[in-house]
Amino acid sequence: MSNFLFYQYSYGSDNYGVLVHDPLSSKTACIDVGDANKALNELKNQNLKLDEIWITHHHGDHTEGLLKLKQETGAFVYGPKQISQLINGLDKELTQGDEFTFSDQKVKVIHTPGHTTDMINFYLPNQNTLFSGDTLFALGCGRIFEGNPLMMWESLQKLMALPEETIIYCSHEYTLANAYFSISVDPTNQELKDRIKIIEGLRNKGLPTIPTKLGLELKTNPFLRVSNLEIRKNLNMIKETDSEVFEKIRLLKDNF
Ligand code: ZN
Ligand code: FE
């Protein structure tokens, strides 16, 4: 079983797309298509031919280039079961617990509603890699547009149950702004302070902070640390449920 190669490229104001490539079989998949030209450009740069497209959710910054990229490459398109809004061009709809095979390896589908109700994430257990779409960000989580806080919290818990060494590719470079919010609710977290210095260094050089790792997020991302006593003391929410603390942190971030 080979190690896949991951090529992350940026598009739009702050989006990331990723090409997944198996050097053994030469198969290539692309996560989301906000910009077909940027995806085609990356395929050309890496000298790859596209076989599959995996769509996480219906938002335009993830789907606008889908039809063009499909037309130009003939790629097979996986995407979410269409709950909230139609996505044109899907060949196969996926939902919680579905699995498919890419190259010779398993891809597991995790439904993580909250940001949108259709959101799915793609997990490659053999590669320890997750594509989290707009559900889990480095030091953040997606805004809740179609779901509710409890729904989003339950979705995040599905991701928190993955192995700590899981490498996470999310769809946006929001990390620095997320970091300044995180330290406001978790000001005594030394690992968070250390991480912010690293993030500032990367962003000063124009480098991506993505991918991240689940283990690091569990120690520093306030949205995953709602049971932490220091955070709860800061919010004056010692006795509330995890979901209530999550809702409060999400609300504070929306207004930060
Ligand atoms: Zn989105
Ligand atoms: Fe997005």
Short mmCIF file of C-alpha atoms and ligand atoms in Angstrom, two decimals:
data_model
loop_
_atom_site.label_atom_id
_atom_site.label_comp_id
_atom_site.label_asym_id
_atom_site.label_seq_id
_atom_site.Cartn_x
_atom_site.Cartn_y
_atom_site.Cartn_z
CA MET A 1 0.00 0.00 0.00
CA SER A 2 1.61 3.21 -1.10
CA ASN A 3 1.88 6.61 0.53
CA PHE A 4 -0.20 9.14 -1.31
CA LEU A 5 1.12 12.56 -2.27
CA PHE A 6 -0.88 15.65 -1.38
CA TYR A 7 -0.59 18.86 -3.38
CA GLN A 8 -2.27 21.83 -1.73
CA TYR A 9 -2.91 24.96 -3.80
CA SER A 10 -4.68 28.21 -3.02
CA TYR A 11 -7.48 29.97 -4.84
CA GLY A 12 -9.92 32.78 -4.17
CA SER A 13 -9.12 35.04 -1.24
CA ASP A 14 -8.28 32.32 1.29
CA ASN A 15 -9.35 28.90 -0.07
CA TYR A 16 -7.25 25.77 -0.37
CA GLY A 17 -7.81 22.93 -2.79
CA VAL A 18 -5.88 19.66 -2.64
CA LEU A 19 -4.88 17.06 -5.20
CA VAL A 20 -4.48 13.54 -3.82
CA HIS A 21 -2.19 11.35 -5.90
CA ASP A 22 -1.21 7.70 -5.66
CA PRO A 23 2.20 7.38 -7.31
CA LEU A 24 1.77 3.60 -7.61
CA SER A 25 -1.46 3.61 -9.62
CA SER A 26 -1.13 7.17 -10.96
CA LYS A 27 -4.69 7.89 -9.82
CA THR A 28 -5.49 11.47 -8.82
CA ALA A 29 -8.42 13.02 -6.97
CA CYS A 30 -9.20 16.67 -6.33
CA ILE A 31 -10.97 17.97 -3.21
CA ASP A 32 -13.61 20.61 -4.07
CA VAL A 33 -13.51 22.88 -7.12
CA GLY A 34 -14.03 26.54 -6.35
CA ASP A 35 -11.89 27.51 -9.33
CA ALA A 36 -11.51 25.11 -12.28
CA ASN A 37 -8.60 27.02 -13.80
CA LYS A 38 -6.60 26.88 -10.58
CA ALA A 39 -7.24 23.15 -10.32
CA LEU A 40 -6.27 22.58 -13.96
CA ASN A 41 -3.16 24.66 -13.41
CA GLU A 42 -2.09 22.57 -10.42
CA LEU A 43 -2.74 19.35 -12.37
CA LYS A 44 -0.52 20.70 -15.14
CA ASN A 45 2.20 21.81 -12.70
CA GLN A 46 2.32 18.35 -11.14
CA ASN A 47 1.87 16.63 -14.51
CA LEU A 48 -1.19 14.70 -13.34
CA LYS A 49 -4.38 13.49 -14.98
CA LEU A 50 -7.54 13.85 -12.89
CA ASP A 51 -9.69 10.77 -12.18
CA GLU A 52 -12.01 11.88 -9.40
CA ILE A 53 -13.48 14.96 -7.76
CA TRP A 54 -14.65 14.86 -4.12
CA ILE A 55 -17.05 17.65 -3.12
CA THR A 56 -17.53 18.49 0.58
CA HIS A 57 -20.58 20.83 0.44
CA HIS A 58 -22.63 23.01 -1.87
CA HIS A 59 -21.12 26.47 -1.23
CA GLY A 60 -19.89 28.25 -4.35
CA ASP A 61 -16.29 28.54 -3.20
CA HIS A 62 -16.23 24.71 -3.24
CA THR A 63 -18.34 23.96 -6.33
CA GLU A 64 -18.22 26.85 -8.82
CA GLY A 65 -15.62 25.19 -11.05
CA LEU A 66 -17.06 21.69 -10.84
CA LEU A 67 -18.84 21.45 -14.21
CA LYS A 68 -15.92 22.93 -16.11
CA LEU A 69 -13.34 20.68 -14.43
CA LYS A 70 -15.55 17.62 -14.96
CA GLN A 71 -16.02 18.50 -18.61
CA GLU A 72 -12.32 19.06 -19.23
CA THR A 73 -11.07 15.97 -17.40
CA GLY A 74 -13.96 13.48 -17.49
CA ALA A 75 -13.45 12.93 -13.76
CA PHE A 76 -16.02 10.96 -11.70
CA VAL A 77 -17.64 13.18 -9.08
CA TYR A 78 -18.47 12.18 -5.50
CA GLY A 79 -20.39 14.59 -3.34
CA PRO A 80 -22.86 14.92 -0.49
CA LYS A 81 -26.42 13.68 -0.48
CA GLN A 82 -28.25 16.77 -1.63
CA ILE A 83 -30.11 18.00 1.41
CA SER A 84 -29.89 21.76 1.42
CA GLN A 85 -29.08 22.82 -2.12
CA LEU A 86 -28.60 21.09 -5.45
CA ILE A 87 -25.06 20.52 -6.73
CA ASN A 88 -24.95 20.05 -10.49
CA GLY A 89 -22.60 17.39 -11.78
CA LEU A 90 -22.51 14.76 -9.01
CA ASP A 91 -22.16 11.13 -10.17
CA LYS A 92 -22.49 9.55 -6.73
CA GLU A 93 -24.09 10.94 -3.57
CA LEU A 94 -22.56 9.97 -0.24
CA THR A 95 -23.69 10.09 3.37
CA GLN A 96 -22.56 9.11 6.90
CA GLY A 97 -20.81 5.73 6.97
CA ASP A 98 -20.47 5.35 3.21
CA GLU A 99 -17.15 4.09 1.92
CA PHE A 100 -15.57 3.99 -1.48
CA THR A 101 -12.25 2.92 -2.89
CA PHE A 102 -9.75 5.35 -4.34
CA SER A 103 -6.87 3.62 -6.07
CA ASP A 104 -6.67 0.54 -3.80
CA GLN A 105 -7.45 2.36 -0.57
CA LYS A 106 -10.51 3.00 1.51
CA VAL A 107 -12.15 6.43 1.77
CA LYS A 108 -14.63 6.82 4.62
CA VAL A 109 -17.38 9.41 4.51
CA ILE A 110 -18.21 11.34 7.68
CA HIS A 111 -21.34 13.52 7.62
CA THR A 112 -20.58 16.67 9.62
CA PRO A 113 -23.61 18.98 9.35
CA GLY A 114 -23.58 22.42 10.98
CA HIS A 115 -21.88 24.84 8.57
CA THR A 116 -24.25 23.36 5.96
CA THR A 117 -26.57 20.42 6.45
CA ASP A 118 -25.06 18.55 3.49
CA MET A 119 -21.40 18.76 4.61
CA ILE A 120 -19.35 15.59 4.30
CA ASN A 121 -15.71 15.01 5.19
CA PHE A 122 -13.42 12.46 3.53
CA TYR A 123 -11.21 10.27 5.75
CA LEU A 124 -8.37 8.13 4.40
CA PRO A 125 -7.51 5.78 7.27
CA ASN A 126 -4.45 4.28 5.54
CA GLN A 127 -3.02 7.76 5.01
CA ASN A 128 -4.07 9.14 8.42
CA THR A 129 -5.59 12.02 6.53
CA LEU A 130 -8.89 13.89 6.78
CA PHE A 131 -10.39 16.49 4.46
CA SER A 132 -12.51 18.53 6.84
CA GLY A 133 -14.05 21.03 4.41
CA ASP A 134 -15.49 23.98 6.32
CA THR A 135 -16.26 21.93 9.46
CA LEU A 136 -12.97 21.89 11.38
CA PHE A 137 -10.40 24.63 10.76
CA ALA A 138 -6.99 25.15 12.31
CA LEU A 139 -7.88 26.78 15.66
CA GLY A 140 -11.48 27.19 14.55
CA CYS A 141 -14.61 25.67 13.11
CA GLY A 142 -17.04 26.69 10.39
CA ARG A 143 -19.71 29.28 10.91
CA ILE A 144 -23.11 27.75 11.48
CA PHE A 145 -25.24 28.68 8.48
CA GLU A 146 -27.74 25.84 8.07
CA GLY A 147 -27.46 23.75 11.21
CA ASN A 148 -27.51 24.61 14.90
CA PRO A 149 -24.79 24.62 17.58
CA LEU A 150 -25.66 21.16 18.92
CA MET A 151 -25.51 19.72 15.40
CA MET A 152 -22.08 21.29 14.81
CA TRP A 153 -20.78 20.13 18.19
CA GLU A 154 -21.88 16.56 17.44
CA SER A 155 -20.16 16.78 14.06
CA LEU A 156 -16.92 17.98 15.63
CA GLN A 157 -17.07 15.11 18.12
CA LYS A 158 -17.06 12.65 15.21
CA LEU A 159 -13.78 14.19 14.03
CA MET A 160 -12.34 14.34 17.57
CA ALA A 161 -12.76 10.55 17.78
CA LEU A 162 -10.24 10.00 14.95
CA PRO A 163 -6.62 9.11 15.83
CA GLU A 164 -4.60 12.05 17.20
CA GLU A 165 -2.00 11.69 14.46
CA THR A 166 -4.65 12.41 11.80
CA ILE A 167 -3.46 15.06 9.35
CA ILE A 168 -6.20 17.56 8.60
CA TYR A 169 -6.62 19.50 5.39
CA CYS A 170 -9.30 22.18 5.79
CA SER A 171 -10.56 24.49 3.07
CA HIS A 172 -9.58 27.95 4.31
CA GLU A 173 -6.55 29.84 5.61
CA TYR A 174 -8.29 31.42 8.60
CA THR A 175 -5.67 30.36 11.13
CA LEU A 176 -4.17 33.68 12.20
CA ALA A 177 -7.54 35.34 12.87
CA ASN A 178 -8.66 32.14 14.61
CA ALA A 179 -5.50 32.23 16.74
CA TYR A 180 -6.22 35.74 18.08
CA PHE A 181 -9.74 34.69 18.97
CA SER A 182 -8.50 31.46 20.60
CA ILE A 183 -6.10 33.24 22.93
CA SER A 184 -8.95 35.54 24.03
CA VAL A 185 -10.92 32.60 25.46
CA ASP A 186 -7.93 30.44 26.45
CA PRO A 187 -5.29 33.00 27.53
CA THR A 188 -3.27 30.73 29.83
CA ASN A 189 -2.72 27.91 27.33
CA GLN A 190 1.06 27.78 26.79
CA GLU A 191 0.84 25.41 23.82
CA LEU A 192 -1.55 27.86 22.17
CA LYS A 193 0.87 30.73 22.81
CA ASP A 194 3.73 28.74 21.30
CA ARG A 195 1.57 27.80 18.32
CA ILE A 196 0.60 31.42 17.64
CA LYS A 197 4.30 32.37 17.31
CA ILE A 198 4.73 29.60 14.72
CA ILE A 199 1.58 30.68 12.86
CA GLU A 200 2.70 34.32 12.78
CA GLY A 201 6.09 33.25 11.43
CA LEU A 202 4.50 31.20 8.64
CA ARG A 203 2.01 33.89 7.66
CA ASN A 204 4.70 36.60 7.68
CA LYS A 205 6.45 34.54 4.98
CA GLY A 206 3.17 33.94 3.12
CA LEU A 207 3.32 30.22 3.90
CA PRO A 208 0.26 28.04 4.64
CA THR A 209 -0.56 26.90 8.16
CA ILE A 210 -2.49 23.97 6.69
CA PRO A 211 -2.45 20.98 7.03
CA THR A 212 -2.77 20.71 10.78
CA LYS A 213 -2.93 17.66 13.07
CA LEU A 214 -5.83 16.51 15.21
CA GLY A 215 -3.62 16.09 18.30
CA LEU A 216 -2.51 19.73 18.05
CA GLU A 217 -6.09 20.93 17.54
CA LEU A 218 -7.25 18.98 20.60
CA LYS A 219 -4.66 20.85 22.70
CA THR A 220 -5.16 24.34 21.27
CA ASN A 221 -8.46 24.75 19.39
CA PRO A 222 -11.02 26.23 21.84
CA PHE A 223 -13.95 24.76 19.90
CA LEU A 224 -12.64 21.27 20.77
CA ARG A 225 -11.78 22.25 24.37
CA VAL A 226 -15.22 23.10 25.71
CA SER A 227 -14.72 20.75 28.68
CA ASN A 228 -11.50 22.53 29.72
CA LEU A 229 -11.83 24.05 33.18
CA GLU A 230 -9.73 27.17 32.47
CA ILE A 231 -11.84 28.03 29.43
CA ARG A 232 -15.02 27.38 31.39
CA LYS A 233 -13.83 29.60 34.26
CA ASN A 234 -13.08 32.39 31.78
CA LEU A 235 -16.57 32.12 30.35
CA ASN A 236 -18.16 31.75 33.77
CA MET A 237 -19.71 28.48 32.59
CA ILE A 238 -18.56 25.83 35.05
CA LYS A 239 -21.77 23.82 35.21
CA GLU A 240 -23.11 24.15 31.66
CA THR A 241 -23.08 21.28 29.16
CA ASP A 242 -20.32 20.95 26.57
CA SER A 243 -22.79 21.90 23.88
CA GLU A 244 -23.76 25.09 25.72
CA VAL A 245 -20.10 26.08 26.12
CA PHE A 246 -19.55 25.32 22.44
CA GLU A 247 -22.49 27.53 21.50
CA LYS A 248 -21.10 30.37 23.62
CA ILE A 249 -17.63 30.14 22.05
CA ARG A 250 -19.16 30.06 18.56
CA LEU A 251 -21.24 33.16 19.39
CA LEU A 252 -18.19 35.00 20.77
CA LYS A 253 -16.22 34.17 17.61
CA ASP A 254 -19.05 35.37 15.36
CA ASN A 255 -18.82 38.74 17.09
CA PHE A 256 -15.03 38.88 17.57
ZN ZN B 1 -18.63 26.75 3.10
FE FE B 2 -15.76 27.58 2.18
#
